[in-house]
Coordinates of C-alpha atoms and ligand atoms in Angstrom, one line a residue:
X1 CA 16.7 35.1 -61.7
X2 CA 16.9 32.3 -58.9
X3 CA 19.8 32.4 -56.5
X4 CA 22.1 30.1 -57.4
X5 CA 23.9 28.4 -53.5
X6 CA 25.6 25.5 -55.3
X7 CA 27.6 23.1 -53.2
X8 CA 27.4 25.6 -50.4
X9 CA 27.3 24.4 -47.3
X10 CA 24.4 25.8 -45.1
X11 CA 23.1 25.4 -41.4
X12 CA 19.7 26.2 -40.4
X13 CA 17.9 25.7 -37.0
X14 CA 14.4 25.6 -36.5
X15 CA 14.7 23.4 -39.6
X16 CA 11.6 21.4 -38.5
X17 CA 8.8 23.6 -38.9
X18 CA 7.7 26.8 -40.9
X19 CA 10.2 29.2 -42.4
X20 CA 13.4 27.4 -41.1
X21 CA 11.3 24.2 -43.2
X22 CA 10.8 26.5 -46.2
X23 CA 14.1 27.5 -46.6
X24 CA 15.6 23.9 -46.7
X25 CA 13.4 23.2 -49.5
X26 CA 14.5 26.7 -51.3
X27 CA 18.1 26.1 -50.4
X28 CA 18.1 22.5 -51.5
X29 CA 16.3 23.5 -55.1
X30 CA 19.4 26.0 -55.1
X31 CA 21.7 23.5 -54.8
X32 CA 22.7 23.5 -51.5
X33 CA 24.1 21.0 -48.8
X34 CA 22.1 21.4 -45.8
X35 CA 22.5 20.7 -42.2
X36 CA 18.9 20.6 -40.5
X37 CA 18.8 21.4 -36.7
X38 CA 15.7 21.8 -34.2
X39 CA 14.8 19.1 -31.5
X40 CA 12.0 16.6 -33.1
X41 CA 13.8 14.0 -34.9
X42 CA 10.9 13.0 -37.0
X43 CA 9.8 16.7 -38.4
X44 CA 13.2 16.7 -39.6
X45 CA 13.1 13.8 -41.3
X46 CA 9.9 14.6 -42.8
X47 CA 11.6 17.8 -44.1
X48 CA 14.9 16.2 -45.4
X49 CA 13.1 13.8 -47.6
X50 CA 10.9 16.6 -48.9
X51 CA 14.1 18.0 -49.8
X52 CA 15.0 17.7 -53.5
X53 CA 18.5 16.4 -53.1
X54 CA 18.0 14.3 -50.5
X55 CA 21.4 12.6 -50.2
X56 CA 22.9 16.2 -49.4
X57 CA 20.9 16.8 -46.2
X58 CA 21.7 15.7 -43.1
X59 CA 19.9 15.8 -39.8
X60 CA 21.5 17.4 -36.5
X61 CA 19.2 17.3 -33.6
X62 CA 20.0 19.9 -30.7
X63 CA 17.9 21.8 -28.0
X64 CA 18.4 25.5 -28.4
X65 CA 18.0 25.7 -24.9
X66 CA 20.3 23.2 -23.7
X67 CA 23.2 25.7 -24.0
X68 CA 25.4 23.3 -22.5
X69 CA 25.9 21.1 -25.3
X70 CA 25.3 23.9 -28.0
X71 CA 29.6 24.2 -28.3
X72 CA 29.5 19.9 -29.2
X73 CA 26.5 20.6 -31.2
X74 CA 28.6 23.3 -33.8
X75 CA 31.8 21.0 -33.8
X76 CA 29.3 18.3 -35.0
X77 CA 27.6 20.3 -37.5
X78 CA 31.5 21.3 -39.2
X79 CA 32.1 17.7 -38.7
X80 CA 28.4 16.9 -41.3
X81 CA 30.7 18.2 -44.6
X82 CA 33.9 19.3 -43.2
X83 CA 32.7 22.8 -42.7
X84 CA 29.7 25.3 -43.0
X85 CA 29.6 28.5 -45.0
X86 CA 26.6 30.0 -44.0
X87 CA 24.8 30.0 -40.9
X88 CA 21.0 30.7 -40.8
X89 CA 20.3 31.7 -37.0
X90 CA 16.2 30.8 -37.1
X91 CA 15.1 28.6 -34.2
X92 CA 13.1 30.2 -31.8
X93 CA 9.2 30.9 -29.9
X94 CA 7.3 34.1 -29.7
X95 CA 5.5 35.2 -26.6
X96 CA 1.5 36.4 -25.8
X97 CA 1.0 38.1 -22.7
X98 CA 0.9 41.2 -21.1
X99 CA 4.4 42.8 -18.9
X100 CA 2.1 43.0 -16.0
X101 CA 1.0 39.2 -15.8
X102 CA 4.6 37.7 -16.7
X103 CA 6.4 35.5 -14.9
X104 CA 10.2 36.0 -15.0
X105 CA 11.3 32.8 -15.7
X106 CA 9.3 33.7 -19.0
X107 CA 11.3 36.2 -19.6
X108 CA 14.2 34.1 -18.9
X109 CA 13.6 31.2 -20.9
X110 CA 12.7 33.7 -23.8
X111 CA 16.3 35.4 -24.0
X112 CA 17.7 32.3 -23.4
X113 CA 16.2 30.9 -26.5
X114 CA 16.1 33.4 -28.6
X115 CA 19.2 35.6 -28.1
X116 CA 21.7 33.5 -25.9
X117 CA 21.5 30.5 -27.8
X118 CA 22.4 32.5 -31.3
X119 CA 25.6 34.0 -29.4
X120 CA 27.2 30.5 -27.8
X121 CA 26.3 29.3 -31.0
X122 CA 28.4 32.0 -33.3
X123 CA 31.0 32.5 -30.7
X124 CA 31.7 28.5 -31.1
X125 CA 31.2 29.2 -35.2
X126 CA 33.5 32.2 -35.5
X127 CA 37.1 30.7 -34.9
X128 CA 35.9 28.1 -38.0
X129 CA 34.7 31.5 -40.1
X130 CA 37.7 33.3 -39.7
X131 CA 40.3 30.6 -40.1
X132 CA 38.5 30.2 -43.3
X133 CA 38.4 33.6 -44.3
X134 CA 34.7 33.4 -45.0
X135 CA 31.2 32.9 -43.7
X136 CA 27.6 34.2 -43.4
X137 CA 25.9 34.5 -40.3
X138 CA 22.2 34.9 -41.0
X139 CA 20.3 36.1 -37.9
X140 CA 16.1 35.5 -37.8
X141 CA 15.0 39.0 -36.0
X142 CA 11.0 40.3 -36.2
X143 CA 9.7 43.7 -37.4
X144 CA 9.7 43.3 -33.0
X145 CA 13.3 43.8 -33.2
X146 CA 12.5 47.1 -34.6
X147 CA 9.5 48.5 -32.9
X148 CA 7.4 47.2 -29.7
X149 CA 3.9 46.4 -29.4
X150 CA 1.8 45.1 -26.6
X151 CA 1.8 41.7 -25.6
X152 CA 5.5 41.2 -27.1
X153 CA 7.7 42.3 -24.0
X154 CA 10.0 38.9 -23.6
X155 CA 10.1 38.4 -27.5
X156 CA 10.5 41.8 -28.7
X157 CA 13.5 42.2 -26.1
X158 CA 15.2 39.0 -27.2
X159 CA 14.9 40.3 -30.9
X160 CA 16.1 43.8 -30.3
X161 CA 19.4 42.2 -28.1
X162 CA 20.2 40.7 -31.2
X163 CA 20.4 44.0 -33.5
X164 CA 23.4 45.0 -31.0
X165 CA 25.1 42.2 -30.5
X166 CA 25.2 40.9 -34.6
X167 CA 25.6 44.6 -35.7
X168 CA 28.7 44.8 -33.4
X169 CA 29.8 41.5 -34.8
X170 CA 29.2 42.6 -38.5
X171 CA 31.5 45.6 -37.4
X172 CA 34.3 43.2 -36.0
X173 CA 34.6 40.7 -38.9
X174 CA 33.7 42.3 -41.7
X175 CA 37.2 43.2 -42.8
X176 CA 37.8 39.3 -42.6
X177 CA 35.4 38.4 -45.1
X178 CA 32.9 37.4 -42.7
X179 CA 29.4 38.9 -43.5
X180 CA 25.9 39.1 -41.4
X181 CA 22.7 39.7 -41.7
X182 CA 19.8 40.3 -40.2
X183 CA 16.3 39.2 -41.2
X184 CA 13.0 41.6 -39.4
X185 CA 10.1 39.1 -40.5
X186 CA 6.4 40.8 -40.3
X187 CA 3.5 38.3 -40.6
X188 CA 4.6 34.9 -41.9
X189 CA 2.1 32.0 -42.3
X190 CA 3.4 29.5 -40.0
X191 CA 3.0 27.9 -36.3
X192 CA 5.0 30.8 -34.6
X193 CA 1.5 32.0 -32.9
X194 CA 0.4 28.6 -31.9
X195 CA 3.7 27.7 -30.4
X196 CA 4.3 31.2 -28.7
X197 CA 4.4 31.1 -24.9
X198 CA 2.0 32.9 -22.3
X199 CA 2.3 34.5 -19.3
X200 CA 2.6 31.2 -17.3
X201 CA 4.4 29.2 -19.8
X202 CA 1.4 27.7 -22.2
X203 CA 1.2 27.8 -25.7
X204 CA -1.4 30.1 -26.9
X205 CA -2.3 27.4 -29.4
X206 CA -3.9 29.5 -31.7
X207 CA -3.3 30.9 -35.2
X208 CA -3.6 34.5 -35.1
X209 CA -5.3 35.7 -38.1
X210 CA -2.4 38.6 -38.9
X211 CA -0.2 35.5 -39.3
X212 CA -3.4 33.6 -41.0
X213 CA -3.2 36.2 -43.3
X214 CA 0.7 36.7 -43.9
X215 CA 2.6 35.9 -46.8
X216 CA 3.3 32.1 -47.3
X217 CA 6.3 30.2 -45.8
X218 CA 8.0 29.6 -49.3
X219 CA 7.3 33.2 -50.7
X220 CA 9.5 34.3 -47.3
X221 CA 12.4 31.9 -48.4
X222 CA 12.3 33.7 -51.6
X223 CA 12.6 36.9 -50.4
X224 CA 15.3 35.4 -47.7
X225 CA 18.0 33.9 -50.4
X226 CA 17.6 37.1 -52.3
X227 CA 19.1 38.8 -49.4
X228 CA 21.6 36.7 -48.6
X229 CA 22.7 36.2 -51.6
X230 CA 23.2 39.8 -51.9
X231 CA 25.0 39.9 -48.6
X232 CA 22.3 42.6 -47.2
X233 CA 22.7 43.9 -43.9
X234 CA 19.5 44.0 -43.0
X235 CA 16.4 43.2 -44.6
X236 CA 12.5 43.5 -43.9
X237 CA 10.9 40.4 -45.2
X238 CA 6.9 39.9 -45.7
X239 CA 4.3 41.4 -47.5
X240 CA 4.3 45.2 -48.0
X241 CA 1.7 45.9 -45.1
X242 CA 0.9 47.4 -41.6
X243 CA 4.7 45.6 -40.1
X244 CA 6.6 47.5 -43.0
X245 CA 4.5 50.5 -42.6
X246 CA 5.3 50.4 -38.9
X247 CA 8.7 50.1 -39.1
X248 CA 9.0 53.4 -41.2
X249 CA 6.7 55.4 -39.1
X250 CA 8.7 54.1 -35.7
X251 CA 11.8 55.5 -37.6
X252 CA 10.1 58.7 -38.4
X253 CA 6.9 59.5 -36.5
X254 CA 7.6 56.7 -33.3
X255 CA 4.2 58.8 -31.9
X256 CA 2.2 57.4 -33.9
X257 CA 3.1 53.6 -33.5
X258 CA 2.2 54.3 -29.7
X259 CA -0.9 55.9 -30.3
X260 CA -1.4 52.5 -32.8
X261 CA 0.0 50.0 -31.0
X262 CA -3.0 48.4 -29.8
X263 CA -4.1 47.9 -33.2
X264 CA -1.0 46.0 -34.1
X265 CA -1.2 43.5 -31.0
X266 CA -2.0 40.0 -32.4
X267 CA -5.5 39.2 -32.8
Ligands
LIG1 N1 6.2 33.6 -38.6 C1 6.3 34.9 -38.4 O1 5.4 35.7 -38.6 C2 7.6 35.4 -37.9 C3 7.9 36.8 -37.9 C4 9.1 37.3 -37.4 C5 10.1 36.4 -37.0 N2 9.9 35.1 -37.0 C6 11.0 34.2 -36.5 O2 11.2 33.2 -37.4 C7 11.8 32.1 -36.7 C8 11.1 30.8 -37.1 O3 9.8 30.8 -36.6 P1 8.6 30.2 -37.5 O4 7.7 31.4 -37.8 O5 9.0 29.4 -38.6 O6 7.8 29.4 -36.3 P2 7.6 27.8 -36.1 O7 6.9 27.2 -37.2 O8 7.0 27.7 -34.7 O9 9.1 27.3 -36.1 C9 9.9 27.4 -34.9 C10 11.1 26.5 -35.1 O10 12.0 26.6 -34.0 C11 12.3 25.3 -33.4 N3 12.5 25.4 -32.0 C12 11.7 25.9 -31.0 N4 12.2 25.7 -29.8 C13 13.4 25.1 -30.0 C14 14.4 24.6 -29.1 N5 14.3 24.7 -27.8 N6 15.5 24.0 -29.6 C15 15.6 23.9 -31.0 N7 14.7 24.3 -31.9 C16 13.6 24.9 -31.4 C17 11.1 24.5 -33.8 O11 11.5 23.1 -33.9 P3 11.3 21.9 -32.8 O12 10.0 22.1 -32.2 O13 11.4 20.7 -33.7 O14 12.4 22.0 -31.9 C18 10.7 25.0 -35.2 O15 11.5 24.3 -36.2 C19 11.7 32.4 -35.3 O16 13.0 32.9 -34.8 C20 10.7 33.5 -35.2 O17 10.9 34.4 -34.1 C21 8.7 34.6 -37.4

């Protein structure tokens, strides 16, 4: 059965590109209004009209790392239909390089990205949730917010940040009708590889053939709605392959994703 999001109003960053762009089209076909965030205007426009009900999708550029106007940004995006029910936390860049050749600032701009921008965004979202008495944070994590491999230092950090911060949240507002979950992505076919950052602040620029070979963009979105609409806490999405494996041995057997590790580093 498809999930049916009718008239509910959703937020998604990283709206642009890959699986934020896969689950406007999902959520659209589902009946959703849509608010599409990431910084290049014309990718989003692309996307919108792509969408299948176009008139319900509106555009709302921002820069994830500009965290000074991310507080304007979330009083706008309310403003797009009078208020938002579900937020879908997706925006973001991995990172390819090792912890030895890293630059700080790396490091920096990584968490600041990835993790801080998802806070200042939900902590100026969450006085909107709970006057309502409702809302769905949805948070993009990584089978790296589980387990880490090489190569992944700044990325896998940001990612495991926030499994405490939204699990503390979850534990804080759940009584008020206010649920979250978390998404741990393995390989998805999209430019996540390409756009990741190196040790001195380059795109690799390649496709790496574990994401080459991951499960399609749209097949993710599937999987995504299922879980939100079932309000899951936390939720592997992918195919069922090395990244799900490693996730149950790191639980289990964590000795053996060491001794394996190299194996799983992007090639
Ligand atoms: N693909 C995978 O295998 C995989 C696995 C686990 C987790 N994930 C997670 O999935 C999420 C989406 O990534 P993806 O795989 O779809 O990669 P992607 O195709 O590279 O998409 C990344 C998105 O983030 C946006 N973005 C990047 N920097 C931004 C900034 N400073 N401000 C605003 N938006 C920004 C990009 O839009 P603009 O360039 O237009 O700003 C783009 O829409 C990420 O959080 C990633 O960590 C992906």
């Amino acid at each position: 059965m498809s999930e049916n999001f009718n008239d509910k109003v959703i937020w998604i960053t990283g709206a642009s590109s890959g699986i934020g762009e896969a689950l406007a089209y999902a959520f659209s076909t589902a009946g959703a209004k849509l608010i599409l965030s990431s910084r290049r205007v014309e990718e989003l426009e692309r996307v919108r009209n792509t969408c299948s009900n176009v008139e319900q999708v509106k555009i709302l550029p921002l820069d994830l790392l500009d965290a000074s106007s991310l507080g304007a940004r979330t009083a706008a995006a309310i403003a797009c239909f009078g208020h938002i029910d579900i937020m879908i936390h997706n925006g973001g860049i991995s990172q390819r390089s090792l912890i030895i050749e890293t630059d700080i600032e790396i490091h920096r701009k990584v968490m600041e990205l990835d993790y801080f921008s998802y806070i200042i965004i939900t902590k100026a979202l969450l006085p909107h949730f709970v006057q309502r008495k409702s809302g769905h944070f949805v948070v993009m994590s990584s089978v790296m917010g589980k387990i880490g491999t090489p190569m992944r230092s700044a990325y896998a950090a940001a990612k495991h940040a926030l499994h405490g911060y939204f699990d503390c949240l979850r534990a804080e507002v759940s009584p008020m009708n206010i649920k979250v979950t978390l998404l741990t992505p393995g390989y998805i076919q999209t430019n996540v590889a390409r756009n990741a950052v190196t040790k001195d602040g380059k795109p690799l620029g390649i496709v790496s053939q574990n994401i080459a070979s991951g499960l399609p963009a749209n097949e993710a979105a599937k999987q995504i709605l299922k879980a939100i609409s079932k309000g899951t806490y936390e939720s592997y999405i992918g195919k069922f392959g090395s990244e799900k494996i490693a996730l149950w041995l790191n639980r289990f057997l964590p000795v053996v994703v060491i001794k394996k590790a190299p194996g799983l580093a992007p090639k």
